[in-house]
Short mmCIF file of C-alpha atoms and ligand atoms in Angstrom, two decimals:
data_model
loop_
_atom_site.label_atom_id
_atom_site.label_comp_id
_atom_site.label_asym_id
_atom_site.label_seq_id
_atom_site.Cartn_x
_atom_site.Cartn_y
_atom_site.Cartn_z
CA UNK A 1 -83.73 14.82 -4.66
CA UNK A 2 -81.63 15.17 -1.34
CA UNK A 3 -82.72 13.08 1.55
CA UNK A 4 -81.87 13.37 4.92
CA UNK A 5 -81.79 10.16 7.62
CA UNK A 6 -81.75 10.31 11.34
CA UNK A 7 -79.64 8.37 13.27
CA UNK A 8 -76.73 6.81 13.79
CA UNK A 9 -76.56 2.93 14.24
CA UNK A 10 -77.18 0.05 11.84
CA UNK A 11 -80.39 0.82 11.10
CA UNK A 12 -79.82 3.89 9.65
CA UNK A 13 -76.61 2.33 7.74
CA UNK A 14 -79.25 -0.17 6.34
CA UNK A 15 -81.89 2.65 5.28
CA UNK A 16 -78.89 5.29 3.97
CA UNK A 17 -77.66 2.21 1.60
CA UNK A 18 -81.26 1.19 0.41
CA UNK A 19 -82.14 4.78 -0.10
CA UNK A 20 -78.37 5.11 -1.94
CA UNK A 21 -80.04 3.15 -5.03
CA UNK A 22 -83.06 4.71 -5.31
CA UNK A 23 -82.46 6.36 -9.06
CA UNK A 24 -84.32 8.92 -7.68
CA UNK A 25 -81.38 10.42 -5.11
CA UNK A 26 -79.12 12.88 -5.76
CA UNK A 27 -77.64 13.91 -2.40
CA UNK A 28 -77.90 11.71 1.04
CA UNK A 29 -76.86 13.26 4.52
CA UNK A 30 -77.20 11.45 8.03
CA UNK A 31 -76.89 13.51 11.31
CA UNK A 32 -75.00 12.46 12.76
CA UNK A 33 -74.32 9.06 11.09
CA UNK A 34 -71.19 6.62 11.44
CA UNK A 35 -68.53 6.75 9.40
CA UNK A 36 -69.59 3.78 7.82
CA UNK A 37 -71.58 5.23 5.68
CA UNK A 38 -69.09 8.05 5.03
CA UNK A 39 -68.81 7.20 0.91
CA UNK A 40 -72.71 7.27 0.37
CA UNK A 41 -73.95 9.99 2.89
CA UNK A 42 -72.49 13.20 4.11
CA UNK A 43 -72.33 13.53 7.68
CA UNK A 44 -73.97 15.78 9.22
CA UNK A 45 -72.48 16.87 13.43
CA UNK A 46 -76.04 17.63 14.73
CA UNK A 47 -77.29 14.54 17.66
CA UNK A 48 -80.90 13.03 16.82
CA UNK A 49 -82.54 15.69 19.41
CA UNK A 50 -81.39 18.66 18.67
CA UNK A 51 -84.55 19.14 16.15
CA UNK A 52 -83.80 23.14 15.80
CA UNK A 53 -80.76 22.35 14.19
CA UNK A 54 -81.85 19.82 12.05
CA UNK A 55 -84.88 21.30 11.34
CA UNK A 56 -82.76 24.65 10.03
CA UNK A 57 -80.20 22.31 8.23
CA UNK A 58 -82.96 20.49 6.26
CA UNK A 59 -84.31 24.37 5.37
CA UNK A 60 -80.74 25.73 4.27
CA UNK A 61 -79.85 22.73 1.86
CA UNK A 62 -82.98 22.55 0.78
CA UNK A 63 -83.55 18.76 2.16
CA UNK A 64 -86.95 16.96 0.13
CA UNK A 65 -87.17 14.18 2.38
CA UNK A 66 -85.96 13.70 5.81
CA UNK A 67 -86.55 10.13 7.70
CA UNK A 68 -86.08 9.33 10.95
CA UNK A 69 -84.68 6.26 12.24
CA UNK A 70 -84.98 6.13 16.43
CA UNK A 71 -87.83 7.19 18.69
CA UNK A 72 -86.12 9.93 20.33
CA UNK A 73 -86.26 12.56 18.22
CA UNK A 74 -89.94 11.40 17.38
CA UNK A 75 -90.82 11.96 21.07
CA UNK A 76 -89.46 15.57 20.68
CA UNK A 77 -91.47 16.18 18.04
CA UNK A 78 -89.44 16.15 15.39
CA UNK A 79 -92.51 15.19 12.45
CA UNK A 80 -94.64 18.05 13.71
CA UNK A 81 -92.35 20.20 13.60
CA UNK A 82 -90.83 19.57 10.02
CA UNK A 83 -94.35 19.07 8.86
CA UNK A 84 -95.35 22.77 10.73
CA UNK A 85 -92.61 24.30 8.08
CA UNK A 86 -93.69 22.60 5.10
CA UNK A 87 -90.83 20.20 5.12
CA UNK A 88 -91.37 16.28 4.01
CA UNK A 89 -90.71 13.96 6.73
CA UNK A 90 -91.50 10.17 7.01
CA UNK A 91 -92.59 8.80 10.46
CA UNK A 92 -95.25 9.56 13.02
CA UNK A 93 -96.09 12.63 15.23
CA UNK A 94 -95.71 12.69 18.94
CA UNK A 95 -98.83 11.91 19.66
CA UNK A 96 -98.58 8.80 17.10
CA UNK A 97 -95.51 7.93 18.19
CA UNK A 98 -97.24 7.47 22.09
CA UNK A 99 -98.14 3.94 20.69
CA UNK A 100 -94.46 3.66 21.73
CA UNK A 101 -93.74 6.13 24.30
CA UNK A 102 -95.98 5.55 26.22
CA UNK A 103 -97.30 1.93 27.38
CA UNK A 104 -99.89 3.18 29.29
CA UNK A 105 -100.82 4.65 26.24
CA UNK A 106 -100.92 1.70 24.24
CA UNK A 107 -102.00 -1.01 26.68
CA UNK A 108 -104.97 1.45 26.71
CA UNK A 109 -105.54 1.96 23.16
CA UNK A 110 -105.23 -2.10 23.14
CA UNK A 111 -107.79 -2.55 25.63
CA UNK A 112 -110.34 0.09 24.81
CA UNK A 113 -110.43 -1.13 20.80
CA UNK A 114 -110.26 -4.84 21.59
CA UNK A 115 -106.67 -5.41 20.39
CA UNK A 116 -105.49 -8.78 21.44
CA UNK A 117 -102.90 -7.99 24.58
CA UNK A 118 -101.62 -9.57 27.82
CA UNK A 119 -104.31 -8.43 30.61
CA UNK A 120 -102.69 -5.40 32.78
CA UNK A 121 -102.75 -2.92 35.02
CA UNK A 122 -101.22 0.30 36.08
CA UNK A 123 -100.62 1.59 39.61
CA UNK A 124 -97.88 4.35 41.05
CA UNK A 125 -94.55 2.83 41.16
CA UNK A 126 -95.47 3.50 45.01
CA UNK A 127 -97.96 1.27 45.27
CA UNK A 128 -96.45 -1.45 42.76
CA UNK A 129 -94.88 -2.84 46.09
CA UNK A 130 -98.22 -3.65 48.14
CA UNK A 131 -99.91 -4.66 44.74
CA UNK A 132 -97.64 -7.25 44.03
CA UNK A 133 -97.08 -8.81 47.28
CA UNK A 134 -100.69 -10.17 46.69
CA UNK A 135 -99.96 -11.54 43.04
CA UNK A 136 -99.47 -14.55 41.77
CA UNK A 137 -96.31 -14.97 39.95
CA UNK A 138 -94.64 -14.98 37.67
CA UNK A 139 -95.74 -11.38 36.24
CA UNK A 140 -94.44 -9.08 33.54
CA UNK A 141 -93.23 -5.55 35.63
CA UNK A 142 -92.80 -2.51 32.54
CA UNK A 143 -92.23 0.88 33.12
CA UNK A 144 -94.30 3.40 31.47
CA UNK A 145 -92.15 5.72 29.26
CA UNK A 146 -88.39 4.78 27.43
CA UNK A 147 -86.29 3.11 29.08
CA UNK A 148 -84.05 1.75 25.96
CA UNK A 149 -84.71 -1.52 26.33
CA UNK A 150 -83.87 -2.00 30.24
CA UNK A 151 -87.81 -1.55 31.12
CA UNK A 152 -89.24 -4.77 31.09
CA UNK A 153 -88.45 -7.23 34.31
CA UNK A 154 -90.22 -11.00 34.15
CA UNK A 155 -90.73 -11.63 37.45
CA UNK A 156 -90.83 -15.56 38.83
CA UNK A 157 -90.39 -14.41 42.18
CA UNK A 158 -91.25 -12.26 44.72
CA UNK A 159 -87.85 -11.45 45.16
CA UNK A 160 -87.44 -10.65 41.73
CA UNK A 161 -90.48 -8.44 41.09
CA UNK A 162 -89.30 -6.46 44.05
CA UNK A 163 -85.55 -6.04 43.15
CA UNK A 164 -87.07 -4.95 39.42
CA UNK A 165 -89.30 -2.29 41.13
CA UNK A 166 -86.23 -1.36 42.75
CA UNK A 167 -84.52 -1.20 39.08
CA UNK A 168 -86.82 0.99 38.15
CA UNK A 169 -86.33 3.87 40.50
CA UNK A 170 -83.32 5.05 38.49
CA UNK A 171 -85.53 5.64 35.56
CA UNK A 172 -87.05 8.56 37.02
CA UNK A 173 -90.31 10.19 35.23
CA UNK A 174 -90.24 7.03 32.86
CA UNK A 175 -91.27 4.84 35.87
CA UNK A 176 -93.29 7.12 37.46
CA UNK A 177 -96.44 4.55 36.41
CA UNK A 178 -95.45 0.76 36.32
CA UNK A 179 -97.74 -1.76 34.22
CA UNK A 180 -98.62 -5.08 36.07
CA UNK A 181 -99.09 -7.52 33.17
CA UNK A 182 -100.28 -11.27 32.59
CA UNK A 183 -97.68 -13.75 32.09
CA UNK A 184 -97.68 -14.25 28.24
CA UNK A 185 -95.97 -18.18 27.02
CA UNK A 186 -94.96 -18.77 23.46
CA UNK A 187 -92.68 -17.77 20.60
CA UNK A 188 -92.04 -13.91 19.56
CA UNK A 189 -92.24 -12.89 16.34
CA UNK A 190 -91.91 -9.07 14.70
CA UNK A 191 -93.94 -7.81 12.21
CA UNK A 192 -93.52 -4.17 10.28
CA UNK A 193 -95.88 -2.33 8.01
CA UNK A 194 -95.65 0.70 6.50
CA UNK A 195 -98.59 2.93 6.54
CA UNK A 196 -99.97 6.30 5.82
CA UNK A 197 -102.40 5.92 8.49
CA UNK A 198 -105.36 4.47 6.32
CA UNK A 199 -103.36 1.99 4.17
CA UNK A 200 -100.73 -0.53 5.33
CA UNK A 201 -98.62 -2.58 3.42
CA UNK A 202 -96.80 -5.66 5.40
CA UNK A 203 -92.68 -5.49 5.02
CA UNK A 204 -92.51 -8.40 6.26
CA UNK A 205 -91.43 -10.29 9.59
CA UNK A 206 -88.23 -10.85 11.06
CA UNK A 207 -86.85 -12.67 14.29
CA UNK A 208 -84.90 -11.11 16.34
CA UNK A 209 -82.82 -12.35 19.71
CA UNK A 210 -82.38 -10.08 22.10
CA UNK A 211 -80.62 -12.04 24.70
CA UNK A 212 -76.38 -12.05 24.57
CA UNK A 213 -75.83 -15.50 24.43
CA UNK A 214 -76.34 -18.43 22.54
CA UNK A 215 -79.45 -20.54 23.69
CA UNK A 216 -81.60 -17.43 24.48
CA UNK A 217 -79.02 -16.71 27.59
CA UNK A 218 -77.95 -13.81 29.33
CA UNK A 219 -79.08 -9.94 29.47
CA UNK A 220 -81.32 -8.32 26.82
CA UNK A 221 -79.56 -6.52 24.23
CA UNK A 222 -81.07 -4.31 21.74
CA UNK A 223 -80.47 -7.59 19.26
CA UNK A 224 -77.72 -9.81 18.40
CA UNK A 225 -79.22 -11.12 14.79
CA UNK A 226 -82.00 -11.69 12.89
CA UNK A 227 -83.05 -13.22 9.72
CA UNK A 228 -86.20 -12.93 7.69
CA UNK A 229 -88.66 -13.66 7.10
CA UNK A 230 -89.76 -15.37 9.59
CA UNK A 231 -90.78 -18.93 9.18
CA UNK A 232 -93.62 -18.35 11.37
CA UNK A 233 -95.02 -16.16 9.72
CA UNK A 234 -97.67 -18.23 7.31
CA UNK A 235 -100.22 -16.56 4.96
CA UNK A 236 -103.01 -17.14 7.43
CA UNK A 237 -101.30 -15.79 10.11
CA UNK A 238 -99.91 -12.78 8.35
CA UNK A 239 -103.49 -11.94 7.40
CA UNK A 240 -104.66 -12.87 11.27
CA UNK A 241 -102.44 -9.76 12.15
CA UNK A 242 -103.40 -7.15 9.50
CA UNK A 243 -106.81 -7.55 10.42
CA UNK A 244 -107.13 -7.97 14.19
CA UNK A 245 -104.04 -6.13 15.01
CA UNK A 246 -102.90 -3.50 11.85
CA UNK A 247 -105.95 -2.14 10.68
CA UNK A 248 -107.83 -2.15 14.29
CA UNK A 249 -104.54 0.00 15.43
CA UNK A 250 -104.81 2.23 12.49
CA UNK A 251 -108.59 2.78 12.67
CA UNK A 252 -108.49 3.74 16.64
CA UNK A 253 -105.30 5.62 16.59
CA UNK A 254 -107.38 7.90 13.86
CA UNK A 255 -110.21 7.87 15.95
CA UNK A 256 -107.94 9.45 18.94
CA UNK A 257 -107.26 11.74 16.52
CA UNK A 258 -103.35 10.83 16.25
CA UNK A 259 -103.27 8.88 12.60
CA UNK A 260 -100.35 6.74 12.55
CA UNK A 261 -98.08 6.87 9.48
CA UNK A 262 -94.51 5.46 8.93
CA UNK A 263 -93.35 2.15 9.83
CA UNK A 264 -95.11 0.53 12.68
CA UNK A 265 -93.65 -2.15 14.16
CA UNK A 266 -95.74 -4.90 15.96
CA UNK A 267 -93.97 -7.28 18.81
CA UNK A 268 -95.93 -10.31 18.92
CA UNK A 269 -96.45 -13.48 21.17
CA UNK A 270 -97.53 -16.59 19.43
CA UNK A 271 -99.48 -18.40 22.47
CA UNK A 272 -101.62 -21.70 22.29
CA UNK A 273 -104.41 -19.39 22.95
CA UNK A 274 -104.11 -17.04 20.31
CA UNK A 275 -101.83 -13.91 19.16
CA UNK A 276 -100.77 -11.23 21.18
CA UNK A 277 -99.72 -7.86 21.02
CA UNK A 278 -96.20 -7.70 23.52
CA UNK A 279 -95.79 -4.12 22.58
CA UNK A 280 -95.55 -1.75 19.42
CA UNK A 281 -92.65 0.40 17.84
CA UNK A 282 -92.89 3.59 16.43
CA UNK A 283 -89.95 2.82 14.15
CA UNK A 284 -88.04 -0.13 12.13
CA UNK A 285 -86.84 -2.75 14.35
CA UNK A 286 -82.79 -3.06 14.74
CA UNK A 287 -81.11 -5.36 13.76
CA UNK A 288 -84.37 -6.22 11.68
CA UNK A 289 -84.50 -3.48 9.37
CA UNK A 290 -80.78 -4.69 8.50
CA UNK A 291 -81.96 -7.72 7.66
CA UNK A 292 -84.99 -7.09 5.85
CA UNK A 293 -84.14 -4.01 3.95
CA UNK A 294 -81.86 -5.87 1.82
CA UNK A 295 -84.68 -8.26 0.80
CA UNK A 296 -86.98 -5.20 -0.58
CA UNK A 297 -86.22 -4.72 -4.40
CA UNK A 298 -88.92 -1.78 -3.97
CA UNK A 299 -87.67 1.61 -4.46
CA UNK A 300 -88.04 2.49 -0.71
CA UNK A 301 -87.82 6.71 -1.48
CA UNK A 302 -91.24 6.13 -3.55
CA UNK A 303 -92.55 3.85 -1.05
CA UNK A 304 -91.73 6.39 1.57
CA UNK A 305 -93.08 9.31 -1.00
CA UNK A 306 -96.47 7.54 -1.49
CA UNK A 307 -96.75 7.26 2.32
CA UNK A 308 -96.68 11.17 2.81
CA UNK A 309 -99.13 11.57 0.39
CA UNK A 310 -101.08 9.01 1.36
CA UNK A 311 -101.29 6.89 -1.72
CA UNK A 312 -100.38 3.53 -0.28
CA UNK A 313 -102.38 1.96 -2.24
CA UNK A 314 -100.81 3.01 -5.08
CA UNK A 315 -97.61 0.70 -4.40
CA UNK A 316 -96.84 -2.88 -4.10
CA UNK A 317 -93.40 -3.97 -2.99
CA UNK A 318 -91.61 -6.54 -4.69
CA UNK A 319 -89.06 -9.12 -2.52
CA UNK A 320 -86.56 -10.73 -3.99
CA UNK A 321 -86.69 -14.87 -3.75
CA UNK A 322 -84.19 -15.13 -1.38
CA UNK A 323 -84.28 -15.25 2.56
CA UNK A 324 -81.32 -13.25 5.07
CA UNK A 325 -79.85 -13.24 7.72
CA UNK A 326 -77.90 -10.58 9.75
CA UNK A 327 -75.46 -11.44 12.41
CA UNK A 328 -74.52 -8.47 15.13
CA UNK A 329 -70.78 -8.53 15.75
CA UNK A 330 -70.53 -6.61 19.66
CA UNK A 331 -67.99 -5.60 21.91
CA UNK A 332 -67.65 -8.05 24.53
CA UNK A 333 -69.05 -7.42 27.99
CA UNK A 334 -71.90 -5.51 25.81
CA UNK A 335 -74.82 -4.96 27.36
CA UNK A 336 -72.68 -3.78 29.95
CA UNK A 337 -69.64 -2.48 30.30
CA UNK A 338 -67.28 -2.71 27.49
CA UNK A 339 -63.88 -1.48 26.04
CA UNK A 340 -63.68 1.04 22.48
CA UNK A 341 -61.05 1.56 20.15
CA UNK A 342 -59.96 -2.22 19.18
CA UNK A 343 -58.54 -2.34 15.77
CA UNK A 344 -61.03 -4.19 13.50
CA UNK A 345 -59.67 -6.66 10.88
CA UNK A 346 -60.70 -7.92 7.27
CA UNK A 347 -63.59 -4.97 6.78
CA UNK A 348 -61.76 -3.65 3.47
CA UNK A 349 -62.30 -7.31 1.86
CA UNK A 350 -63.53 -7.63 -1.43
CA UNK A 351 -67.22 -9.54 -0.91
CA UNK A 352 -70.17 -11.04 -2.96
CA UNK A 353 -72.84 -9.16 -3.86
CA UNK A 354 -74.91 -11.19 -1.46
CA UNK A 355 -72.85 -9.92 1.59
CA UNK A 356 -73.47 -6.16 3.17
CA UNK A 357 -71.68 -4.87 6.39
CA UNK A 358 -73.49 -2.08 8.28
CA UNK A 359 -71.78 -0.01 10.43
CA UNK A 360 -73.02 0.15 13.87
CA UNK A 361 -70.64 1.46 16.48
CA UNK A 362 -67.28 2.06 14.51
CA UNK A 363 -64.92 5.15 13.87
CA UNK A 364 -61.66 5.24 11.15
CA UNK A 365 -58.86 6.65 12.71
CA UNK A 366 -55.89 6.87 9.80
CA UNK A 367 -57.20 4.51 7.36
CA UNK A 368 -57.85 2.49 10.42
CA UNK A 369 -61.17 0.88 11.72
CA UNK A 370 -61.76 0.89 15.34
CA UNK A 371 -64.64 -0.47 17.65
CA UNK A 372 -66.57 2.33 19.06
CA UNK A 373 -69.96 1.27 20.33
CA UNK A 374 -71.39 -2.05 21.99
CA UNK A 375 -72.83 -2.82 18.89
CA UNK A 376 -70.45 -2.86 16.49
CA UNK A 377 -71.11 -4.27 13.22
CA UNK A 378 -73.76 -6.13 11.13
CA UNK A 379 -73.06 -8.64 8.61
CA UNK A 380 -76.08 -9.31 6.63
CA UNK A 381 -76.32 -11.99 3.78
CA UNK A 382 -79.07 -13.26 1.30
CA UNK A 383 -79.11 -16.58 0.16
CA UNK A 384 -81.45 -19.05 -1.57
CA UNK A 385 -82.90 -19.46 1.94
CA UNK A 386 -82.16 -19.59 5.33
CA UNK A 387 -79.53 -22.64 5.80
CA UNK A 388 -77.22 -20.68 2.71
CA UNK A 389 -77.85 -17.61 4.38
CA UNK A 390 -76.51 -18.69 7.62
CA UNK A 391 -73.38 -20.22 5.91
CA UNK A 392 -72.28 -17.58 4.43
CA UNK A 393 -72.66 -14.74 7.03
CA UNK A 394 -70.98 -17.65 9.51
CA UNK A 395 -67.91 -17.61 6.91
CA UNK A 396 -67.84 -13.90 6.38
CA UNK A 397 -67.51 -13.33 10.15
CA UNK A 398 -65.13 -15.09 10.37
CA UNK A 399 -62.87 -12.84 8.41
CA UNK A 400 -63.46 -9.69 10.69
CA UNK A 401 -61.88 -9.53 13.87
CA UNK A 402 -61.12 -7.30 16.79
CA UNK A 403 -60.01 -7.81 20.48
CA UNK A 404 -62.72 -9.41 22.32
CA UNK A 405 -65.22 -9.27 19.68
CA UNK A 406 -68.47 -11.29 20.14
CA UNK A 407 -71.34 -12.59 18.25
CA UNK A 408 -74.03 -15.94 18.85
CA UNK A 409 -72.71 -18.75 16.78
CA UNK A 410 -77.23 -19.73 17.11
CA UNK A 411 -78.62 -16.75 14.99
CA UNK A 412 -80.87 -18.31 11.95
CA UNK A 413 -81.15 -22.03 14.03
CA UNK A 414 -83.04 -21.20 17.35
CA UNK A 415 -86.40 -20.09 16.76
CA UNK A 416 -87.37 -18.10 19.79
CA UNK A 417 -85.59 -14.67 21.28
P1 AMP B 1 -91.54 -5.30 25.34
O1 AMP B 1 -90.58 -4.14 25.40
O2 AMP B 1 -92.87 -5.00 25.95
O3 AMP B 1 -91.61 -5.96 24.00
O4 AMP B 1 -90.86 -6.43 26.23
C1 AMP B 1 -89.54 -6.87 26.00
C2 AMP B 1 -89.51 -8.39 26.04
O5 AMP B 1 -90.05 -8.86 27.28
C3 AMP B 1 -90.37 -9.03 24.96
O6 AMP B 1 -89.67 -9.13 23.76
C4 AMP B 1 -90.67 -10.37 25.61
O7 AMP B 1 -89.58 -11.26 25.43
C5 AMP B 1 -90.79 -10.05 27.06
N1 AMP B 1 -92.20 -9.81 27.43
C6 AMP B 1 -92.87 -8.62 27.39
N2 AMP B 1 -94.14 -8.76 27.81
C7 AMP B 1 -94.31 -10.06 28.12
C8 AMP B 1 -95.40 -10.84 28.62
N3 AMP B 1 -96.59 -10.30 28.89
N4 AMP B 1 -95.19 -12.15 28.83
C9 AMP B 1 -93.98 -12.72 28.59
N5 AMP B 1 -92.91 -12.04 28.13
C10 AMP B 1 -93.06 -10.73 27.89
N1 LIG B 2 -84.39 -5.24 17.89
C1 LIG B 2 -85.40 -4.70 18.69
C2 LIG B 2 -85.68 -3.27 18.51
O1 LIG B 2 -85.19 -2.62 17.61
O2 LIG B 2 -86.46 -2.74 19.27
#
């Protein structure tokens, strides 16, 4: 069968090289891919939204399965309109994919089926100012549509909420509605599922850390590590979320007649009071999905398979024992600006099975790796658990280098993002 992935960043690395095994597999393409992945995929030149294209590529080779790995080509349609030509496709409509999109859409959805969420509420970026002059603080300012990862301001001061307001301006139609939301304490945690919109089957939690630097310090990335599972994430409290968040989510998203299928990706806040929903995903989580892929032992192409169909409940996935841990080597000065082009070191080492590097942001240049994105690399490892995990993705990294490379030496010990 010839599969097709979306994307271009670690994530997709991680899915292309977990699909790679399936038995099932004969050809793999990724538009438009790293080179990374050069020796198990072909890559394909067409960007993530440019859905004609890959909509007629998929028809001409004769693609049985295309997944997609970001949001942006779901918000352009891209399931609907494979689906509209016959053609296989794992991950959620448009409409579905609002749960994402849109947070006006999903704060509402949350409030309107009794989903446990931060209280909120919306006004014209206008009138945010006047609104929050009366507030007390600190509050959680969010712009309504994507703003990759740069539209969500915690506000402790008046001062702050207004220069975030101001932040937002440059976001254009994306901040045209701003959500006012409750102060949430506690500890984050991310949970996935896969569904076909009836059935949902947990793959598991991971913790990411979004800020730069060690401690929980700096600028929000789009993740500097993760490891999973997550130890937070007990029995009790794993079924706590499938029933008062997963299957309540499921059951009104088909009532609003946009059925959710794909992965579905839940960011929660652990609070004395209770669990909350922070926000959902329409997608896997990144670096998460490089961290818990690896774990799966489940033949993701049939899990993905049995999700079009809707036979869920036809699989069970199998983990292996261990627990991982994947570390996110960046280009420094990453979430802002940064220099390209360094020559990486030690990538064409002979490792242990229990050691994968995804390919974030690199290109090879005459046999020669070279940095090419602020997120450069991933270094994921399994071990027994997390401690052995953490030791040997520590020693692994330290094998790679490039100018000005970066990574937080406190992925796997702190707790909270
Ligand atoms: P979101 O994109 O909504 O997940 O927000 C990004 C990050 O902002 C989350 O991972 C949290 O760290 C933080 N955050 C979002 N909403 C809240 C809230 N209501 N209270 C506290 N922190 C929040
Ligand atoms: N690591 C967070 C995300 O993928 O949204």
């Amino acid at each position: 069968m010839k599969v097709l992935v979306i994307g271009s960043g670690g994530r997709e690395h991680a899915l292309i090289w977990k699909i790679a095994q399936s038995p099932h597999v004969t050809q793999l393409f990724c538009a438009p891919g790293n080179p990374g992945m050069a020796h198990i995929a072909e890559l394909i030149q067409i960007p993530v939204h440019d859905i004609d294209r890959l909509l007629s590529f998929a028809k001409i080779r004769g693609v049985d399965l295309t997944v997609v790995g970001p949001e942006l080509p779901l918000s352009l349609k891209i399931v609907d309109r494979f689906r509209e030509k016959g053609l296989r496709i794992f991950g959620p409509t448009q409409a579905a994919a609002a749960i994402e999109t849109s947070k006006v859409f999903s704060k509402s959805l949350m409030d309107k089926y009794g989903i446990p969420t931060a209280k909120s509420e919306v006004v014209s970026h206008k009138d945010a100012y006047a609104r929050i002059a009366a507030m007390e603080l600190p509050i959680v300012l969010k712009v309504d549509g994507l703003a990759a990862g740069k539209g969500v301001v915690i506000a402790h001061n008046q001062a702050e909420a207004i220069a975030g307001l101001d932040g937002f301006k440059k976001m254009g139609h994306a901040a045209e509605q701003v959500i006012i939301e409750e102060y949430l304490e506690g500890i984050e945690l991310s949970f996935f599922v896969v569904t076909d919109g009836k059935n949902a089957l947990s793959v598991g939690s991971a913790q990411d850390h979004k800020r730069v630097f060690d401690g929980n310090r700096g600028p929000n990335t789009g993740g500097m590590g993760a490891f999973s599972p997550s130890p937070l994430l007990t029995p009790n409290l794993e079924d706590e979320i499938m029933s008062k968040v997963i299957y309540p989510t499921l059951q009104a998203m088909a009532k609003e007649g946009c059925a959710y299928t794909g992965i579905l990706y839940a960011g929660i806040m652990l609070t004395k009071n209770g669990l909350s929903v922070l926000e959902f995903n329409a997608r896997w989580g990144d670096p998460e999905a490089q961290a818990i892929l690896p774990r799966l032992k489940t033949d993701w192409v049939k899990v993905m398979e049995a999700t079009i169909d809707g036979q869920l409940d036809q699989v069970r996935l199998e983990w292996e024992t261990g627990e991982s841990i994947c570390l996110v080597l960046t280009s420094g000065g990453y979430p802002g600006p940064y220099e390209k082009g360094k020559p990486i070191s030690g990538l064409n080492a002979e490792r242990p099975a229990s050691i994968t590097i995804f390919h974030a942001g690199t290109t090879l240049e005459e046999g020669q790796w070279l940095s090419a994105g602020g997120r450069v690399l991933g270094v994921t490892a399994i071990g027994k658990n997390l401690a052995a995990a953490r030791k040997q993705a520590y020693e692994t990294i330290k094998q790679i280098s490039f100018e000005k490379m970066h990574y937080r030496s406190d992925i796997g010990i702190t707790t909270s993002t």
